[in-house]
């Protein structure tokens, strides 16, 4: 990453009085912690600027800090920074925003440049790794709560350093955060991992009902009755999908969750071999090589997607 990009982004942050920081719809911990950490670092460095972290709030993520409820239409031309999202059409809550320039800080693969300035590194474990590195390489300030949020985003998106996007750089950044801010990191883990007993029971349901094909493709269609029966929500399957890694017979695994309100099937896909984002992209989706998502309107499309994934598992195994 050229040092110039860090400088250029910092200069833009210095220039604008109003800055809005947004992330993707259906956020995960890395999306929320990266936007809150960046907002707080800018506020700490420039207390007189108006800096807002926007998007729908998620009850589960309250412990990371609060998001800003503001009337975006009322803002004069501002700087928009998007974190953890490659495309503007997946950014949450910016339709009414009149922004002058847009900057992206992200670790998703993206073919085209879509923003005025981009700090994109698809080999980074998380958006938080990039935000931490950015803060360290510029005059922006950090404090303990910012460092804690960055730590939690990195831990969550790397799945506790299990995923292959974890590199020596990830450990360098984490080690520096722990050292510089004396992070009591074991105290932080319940923020990410504590959950109610009904979620554990739902986890058991998934294990019991996951269908596994000969190719190594596993899938489960989760209907609203099951969501209601276990008293979980539509985001729960997404939060659990990484737990089903390292199953000997499984190469690619898929959860399909029907969202009745929006009449759409939300699909989470993970892989420990075949590249899956190229398939997800054909079904209104995308993401990383081994962690992708998609959204389709009909069960026929769901079945087509499952068939395509079954085929790539076959090809991968050379069957
Ligand atoms: P998820 O399964 O929702 O945790 O998503 C895994 C990865 O795929 C994340 O990096 C998401 O940003 C990305 N992703 C999920 N759904 C979509 C979608 N419909 N379009 C593009 N990327 C997606």
Coordinates of C-alpha atoms and ligand atoms in Angstrom, one line a residue:
X1 CA 0.0 0.0 0.0
X2 CA 1.5 3.3 -1.0
X3 CA 2.2 5.7 1.9
X4 CA 0.7 8.4 -0.3
X5 CA -2.9 7.0 0.1
X6 CA -2.7 7.3 3.9
X7 CA -1.5 10.9 3.6
X8 CA -4.1 11.8 1.0
X9 CA -6.9 10.3 3.1
X10 CA -5.7 12.1 6.2
X11 CA -5.6 15.4 4.3
X12 CA -9.2 14.9 3.3
X13 CA -10.2 14.2 6.9
X14 CA -8.4 17.3 8.0
X15 CA -10.1 19.4 5.3
X16 CA -13.8 18.5 5.9
X17 CA -15.8 19.9 8.8
X18 CA -18.5 17.2 8.4
X19 CA -17.6 13.6 8.0
X20 CA -20.0 10.6 7.7
X21 CA -18.8 7.1 8.2
X22 CA -20.9 4.3 6.9
X23 CA -20.7 0.5 6.3
X24 CA -22.5 -2.3 4.7
X25 CA -26.2 -3.4 5.2
X26 CA -26.6 -6.4 7.5
X27 CA -23.5 -5.4 9.5
X28 CA -21.1 -7.8 11.3
X29 CA -18.8 -6.8 14.2
X30 CA -16.0 -5.8 11.8
X31 CA -18.3 -3.4 9.9
X32 CA -19.6 -1.7 13.1
X33 CA -16.3 -1.6 15.0
X34 CA -14.4 -0.2 12.0
X35 CA -16.8 2.7 11.5
X36 CA -17.1 3.5 15.3
X37 CA -13.3 3.3 15.8
X38 CA -12.6 5.6 12.9
X39 CA -15.3 8.1 14.0
X40 CA -13.9 8.1 17.5
X41 CA -10.3 8.5 16.3
X42 CA -11.3 11.5 14.2
X43 CA -13.3 13.0 17.0
X44 CA -10.4 12.5 19.4
X45 CA -8.0 14.2 17.1
X46 CA -10.3 17.0 15.9
X47 CA -12.9 17.5 18.7
X48 CA -14.6 20.4 16.8
X49 CA -15.4 18.4 13.7
X50 CA -18.9 16.9 13.2
X51 CA -18.3 13.2 12.7
X52 CA -21.1 10.7 12.4
X53 CA -21.2 6.9 12.2
X54 CA -24.4 6.0 10.5
X55 CA -26.5 2.9 9.7
X56 CA -29.2 0.8 11.3
X57 CA -28.3 0.0 14.9
X58 CA -28.1 -3.6 15.9
X59 CA -29.0 -4.4 19.5
X60 CA -26.3 -7.1 19.8
X61 CA -23.6 -4.6 18.9
X62 CA -24.5 -1.9 21.4
X63 CA -21.4 -2.7 23.5
X64 CA -19.2 -1.4 20.7
X65 CA -20.6 2.1 21.2
X66 CA -23.6 4.0 19.8
X67 CA -24.3 5.0 16.2
X68 CA -25.4 8.5 15.4
X69 CA -29.1 9.2 14.6
X70 CA -29.0 12.3 12.5
X71 CA -31.0 13.8 9.6
X72 CA -28.6 13.2 6.7
X73 CA -30.6 15.4 4.4
X74 CA -29.8 18.3 6.7
X75 CA -26.0 17.9 6.3
X76 CA -24.1 20.2 4.0
X77 CA -21.7 18.7 1.5
X78 CA -19.6 16.4 3.5
X79 CA -16.9 13.7 3.2
X80 CA -18.2 10.2 3.2
X81 CA -16.0 7.3 4.3
X82 CA -17.2 3.8 3.8
X83 CA -15.6 0.9 5.6
X84 CA -15.8 -2.9 5.1
X85 CA -17.9 -2.6 1.9
X86 CA -16.7 -2.7 -1.7
X87 CA -19.8 -1.1 -3.5
X88 CA -21.8 2.0 -2.8
X89 CA -25.0 0.2 -3.4
X90 CA -24.4 -2.1 -0.4
X91 CA -23.8 0.9 2.0
X92 CA -26.4 1.2 4.7
X93 CA -28.4 4.4 5.1
X94 CA -26.8 6.9 2.7
X95 CA -29.5 7.4 0.2
X96 CA -30.4 10.9 1.4
X97 CA -26.8 12.0 1.9
X98 CA -25.3 14.8 -0.2
X99 CA -21.6 14.0 0.0
X100 CA -18.9 15.8 -1.9
X101 CA -16.2 13.1 -1.9
X102 CA -16.1 9.5 -0.9
X103 CA -13.3 7.4 0.5
X104 CA -13.2 3.6 0.9
X105 CA -11.3 1.6 3.5
X106 CA -12.0 -2.1 2.7
X107 CA -10.6 -5.6 2.4
X108 CA -13.1 -7.1 0.0
X109 CA -12.1 -8.0 -3.6
X110 CA -13.2 -5.3 -6.0
X111 CA -12.5 -5.1 -9.7
X112 CA -13.2 -1.4 -10.2
X113 CA -12.3 1.8 -8.5
X114 CA -15.6 3.3 -7.3
X115 CA -14.5 6.0 -4.8
X116 CA -12.3 9.2 -5.0
X117 CA -9.7 7.6 -2.7
X118 CA -9.3 4.0 -1.8
X119 CA -7.4 2.2 0.8
X120 CA -8.2 -1.4 -0.3
X121 CA -6.2 -4.5 0.6
X122 CA -7.9 -7.7 0.0
X123 CA -5.2 -9.6 1.8
X124 CA -6.1 -7.9 5.0
X125 CA -7.9 -9.9 7.7
X126 CA -10.5 -7.2 8.3
X127 CA -11.5 -3.6 7.8
X128 CA -10.3 -3.0 11.4
X129 CA -6.8 -4.1 10.6
X130 CA -6.8 -1.5 7.8
X131 CA -8.3 1.2 10.1
X132 CA -5.8 0.4 12.9
X133 CA -2.9 0.6 10.4
X134 CA -4.3 3.8 9.0
X135 CA -4.5 5.5 12.4
X136 CA -1.0 4.3 13.3
X137 CA 0.4 5.7 10.0
X138 CA -1.2 9.1 10.3
X139 CA -1.4 11.8 13.1
X140 CA -4.8 10.5 14.1
X141 CA -5.1 9.7 17.8
X142 CA -6.2 6.5 19.5
X143 CA -7.3 5.6 23.0
X144 CA -8.2 2.4 24.9
X145 CA -11.8 2.1 23.7
X146 CA -10.8 2.7 20.1
X147 CA -8.1 0.0 20.4
X148 CA -10.6 -2.4 22.0
X149 CA -13.0 -2.0 19.1
X150 CA -10.3 -2.5 16.6
X151 CA -9.1 -5.6 18.4
X152 CA -12.6 -7.0 18.5
X153 CA -13.2 -6.3 14.8
X154 CA -10.0 -8.1 13.9
X155 CA -10.7 -11.1 16.1
X156 CA -14.2 -11.5 14.8
X157 CA -13.5 -11.2 11.1
X158 CA -10.4 -13.4 11.2
X159 CA -12.5 -15.9 13.2
X160 CA -10.0 -15.8 16.1
X161 CA -7.1 -15.9 13.6
X162 CA -8.3 -19.1 12.1
X163 CA -9.0 -17.8 8.6
X164 CA -6.3 -17.7 5.9
X165 CA -6.5 -13.9 5.6
X166 CA -4.7 -13.9 8.9
X167 CA -1.1 -12.9 8.3
X168 CA 2.0 -11.8 10.2
X169 CA 0.7 -8.2 9.6
X170 CA -2.5 -9.1 11.5
X171 CA -0.5 -10.3 14.5
X172 CA 1.8 -7.2 14.3
X173 CA -1.2 -4.8 14.4
X174 CA -2.9 -6.8 17.2
X175 CA 0.3 -7.0 19.2
X176 CA 0.8 -3.3 18.9
X177 CA -2.8 -2.6 20.0
X178 CA -2.4 -4.9 23.1
X179 CA 1.0 -3.4 24.0
X180 CA 0.2 0.3 23.5
X181 CA -3.2 0.2 25.2
X182 CA -2.6 -2.6 27.7
X183 CA -5.7 -4.4 26.4
X184 CA -7.1 -6.9 28.9
X185 CA -8.3 -9.0 25.9
X186 CA -9.7 -12.0 27.7
X187 CA -12.1 -9.7 29.4
X188 CA -13.4 -8.5 26.0
X189 CA -14.3 -11.9 24.5
X190 CA -17.8 -12.1 26.1
X191 CA -18.7 -9.0 24.1
X192 CA -18.3 -11.2 20.9
X193 CA -19.0 -14.7 22.2
X194 CA -21.5 -14.7 25.0
X195 CA -24.9 -16.0 23.8
X196 CA -28.2 -17.2 25.2
X197 CA -29.0 -20.8 25.6
X198 CA -31.7 -20.8 22.9
X199 CA -28.9 -20.0 20.4
X200 CA -26.9 -23.0 21.5
X201 CA -30.0 -25.2 21.0
X202 CA -30.4 -23.7 17.5
X203 CA -26.8 -24.5 16.9
X204 CA -27.7 -28.1 17.8
X205 CA -30.6 -28.0 15.3
X206 CA -28.2 -26.9 12.5
X207 CA -25.8 -29.7 13.3
X208 CA -28.6 -32.3 13.4
X209 CA -30.2 -31.2 10.1
X210 CA -27.3 -30.1 7.9
X211 CA -27.6 -32.1 4.6
X212 CA -24.2 -33.3 3.3
X213 CA -23.7 -34.3 -0.3
X214 CA -21.1 -36.7 -1.6
X215 CA -19.2 -33.8 -3.2
X216 CA -18.6 -32.2 0.2
X217 CA -21.3 -29.6 -0.2
X218 CA -23.5 -29.1 3.0
X219 CA -26.6 -27.0 3.1
X220 CA -29.5 -26.2 5.3
X221 CA -32.7 -24.3 4.4
X222 CA -33.9 -22.5 7.5
X223 CA -37.6 -21.5 7.4
X224 CA -39.3 -18.9 9.5
X225 CA -41.1 -21.6 11.7
X226 CA -37.6 -22.7 12.9
X227 CA -36.4 -19.2 13.5
X228 CA -39.6 -18.7 15.6
X229 CA -39.4 -22.0 17.4
X230 CA -35.8 -21.3 18.6
X231 CA -36.6 -17.7 19.3
X232 CA -33.6 -16.5 17.3
X233 CA -33.4 -13.9 14.6
X234 CA -32.6 -13.7 10.9
X235 CA -29.0 -12.7 11.6
X236 CA -28.4 -15.7 13.9
X237 CA -27.5 -18.2 11.1
X238 CA -24.9 -15.7 9.6
X239 CA -23.4 -15.4 13.1
X240 CA -23.0 -19.1 13.4
X241 CA -21.9 -20.2 9.9
X242 CA -18.2 -20.0 10.8
X243 CA -18.7 -22.5 13.7
X244 CA -19.3 -25.2 11.1
X245 CA -15.7 -25.0 9.7
X246 CA -13.4 -28.0 9.9
X247 CA -16.1 -30.7 9.4
X248 CA -14.1 -33.5 7.8
X249 CA -16.8 -34.3 5.2
X250 CA -17.6 -30.7 4.3
X251 CA -15.8 -28.5 1.8
X252 CA -18.5 -25.8 1.2
X253 CA -21.4 -25.1 3.5
X254 CA -24.5 -23.0 2.9
X255 CA -27.2 -21.6 5.1
X256 CA -30.4 -20.4 3.4
X257 CA -32.6 -18.3 5.6
X258 CA -36.0 -17.0 4.4
X259 CA -36.7 -13.4 5.3
X260 CA -40.5 -13.2 5.2
X261 CA -40.7 -9.4 5.6
X262 CA -38.5 -8.7 2.6
X263 CA -39.6 -11.9 0.7
X264 CA -36.0 -12.8 0.0
X265 CA -33.7 -15.8 0.7
X266 CA -30.5 -14.7 2.5
X267 CA -27.7 -17.0 1.8
X268 CA -24.4 -17.5 3.7
X269 CA -21.7 -19.5 2.0
X270 CA -18.3 -20.6 3.4
X271 CA -15.6 -22.7 1.9
X272 CA -12.4 -24.4 2.8
X273 CA -11.3 -25.1 -0.7
X274 CA -13.3 -24.1 -3.8
X275 CA -13.5 -20.4 -4.6
X276 CA -17.1 -19.4 -4.0
X277 CA -17.5 -15.6 -4.6
X278 CA -17.5 -16.1 -8.3
X279 CA -20.7 -18.2 -7.9
X280 CA -22.2 -15.9 -5.3
X281 CA -21.8 -12.9 -7.7
X282 CA -24.2 -14.6 -10.1
X283 CA -26.9 -14.6 -7.4
X284 CA -27.0 -11.0 -6.4
X285 CA -24.1 -11.6 -4.0
X286 CA -20.4 -11.4 -3.6
X287 CA -17.8 -11.3 -0.8
X288 CA -14.5 -13.0 -0.3
X289 CA -13.0 -16.1 -2.0
X290 CA -14.0 -18.3 0.9
X291 CA -16.7 -16.3 2.7
X292 CA -19.6 -15.0 0.6
X293 CA -23.2 -14.2 0.7
X294 CA -26.1 -13.9 -1.8
X295 CA -29.8 -12.9 -1.9
X296 CA -32.4 -14.5 -4.2
X297 CA -36.1 -14.2 -4.6
X298 CA -37.2 -17.8 -5.3
X299 CA -36.5 -21.3 -4.1
X300 CA -35.7 -22.3 -7.7
X301 CA -32.7 -19.9 -7.7
X302 CA -31.7 -21.2 -4.3
X303 CA -31.6 -24.7 -5.7
X304 CA -29.7 -23.6 -8.8
X305 CA -27.1 -21.9 -6.6
X306 CA -26.8 -25.1 -4.5
X307 CA -26.4 -27.1 -7.7
X308 CA -23.6 -24.8 -8.9
X309 CA -21.8 -25.1 -5.6
X310 CA -22.2 -28.9 -5.7
X311 CA -20.6 -28.8 -9.1
X312 CA -17.6 -26.7 -8.0
X313 CA -17.1 -29.1 -5.1
X314 CA -17.1 -32.0 -7.5
X315 CA -14.6 -30.2 -9.8
X316 CA -12.4 -29.3 -6.8
X317 CA -12.2 -32.9 -5.7
X318 CA -11.7 -34.0 -9.3
X319 CA -14.7 -36.4 -9.1
Ligands
LIG1 P1 -22.1 -13.2 5.4 O1 -22.3 -14.6 5.0 O2 -23.4 -12.4 5.3 O3 -21.4 -13.1 6.6 O4 -21.2 -12.5 4.3 C1 -19.9 -13.0 3.9 C2 -19.2 -12.0 3.0 O5 -19.9 -11.8 1.8 C3 -19.1 -10.6 3.7 O6 -17.9 -10.1 3.3 C4 -20.2 -9.8 3.0 O7 -19.9 -8.5 2.9 C5 -20.3 -10.5 1.6 N1 -21.7 -10.5 1.2 C6 -22.8 -11.0 1.8 N2 -23.9 -10.8 1.1 C7 -23.6 -10.2 0.0 C8 -24.3 -9.7 -1.1 N3 -25.6 -9.9 -1.3 N4 -23.6 -9.0 -2.1 C9 -22.3 -8.8 -2.0 N5 -21.5 -9.3 -1.0 C10 -22.2 -9.9 0.0

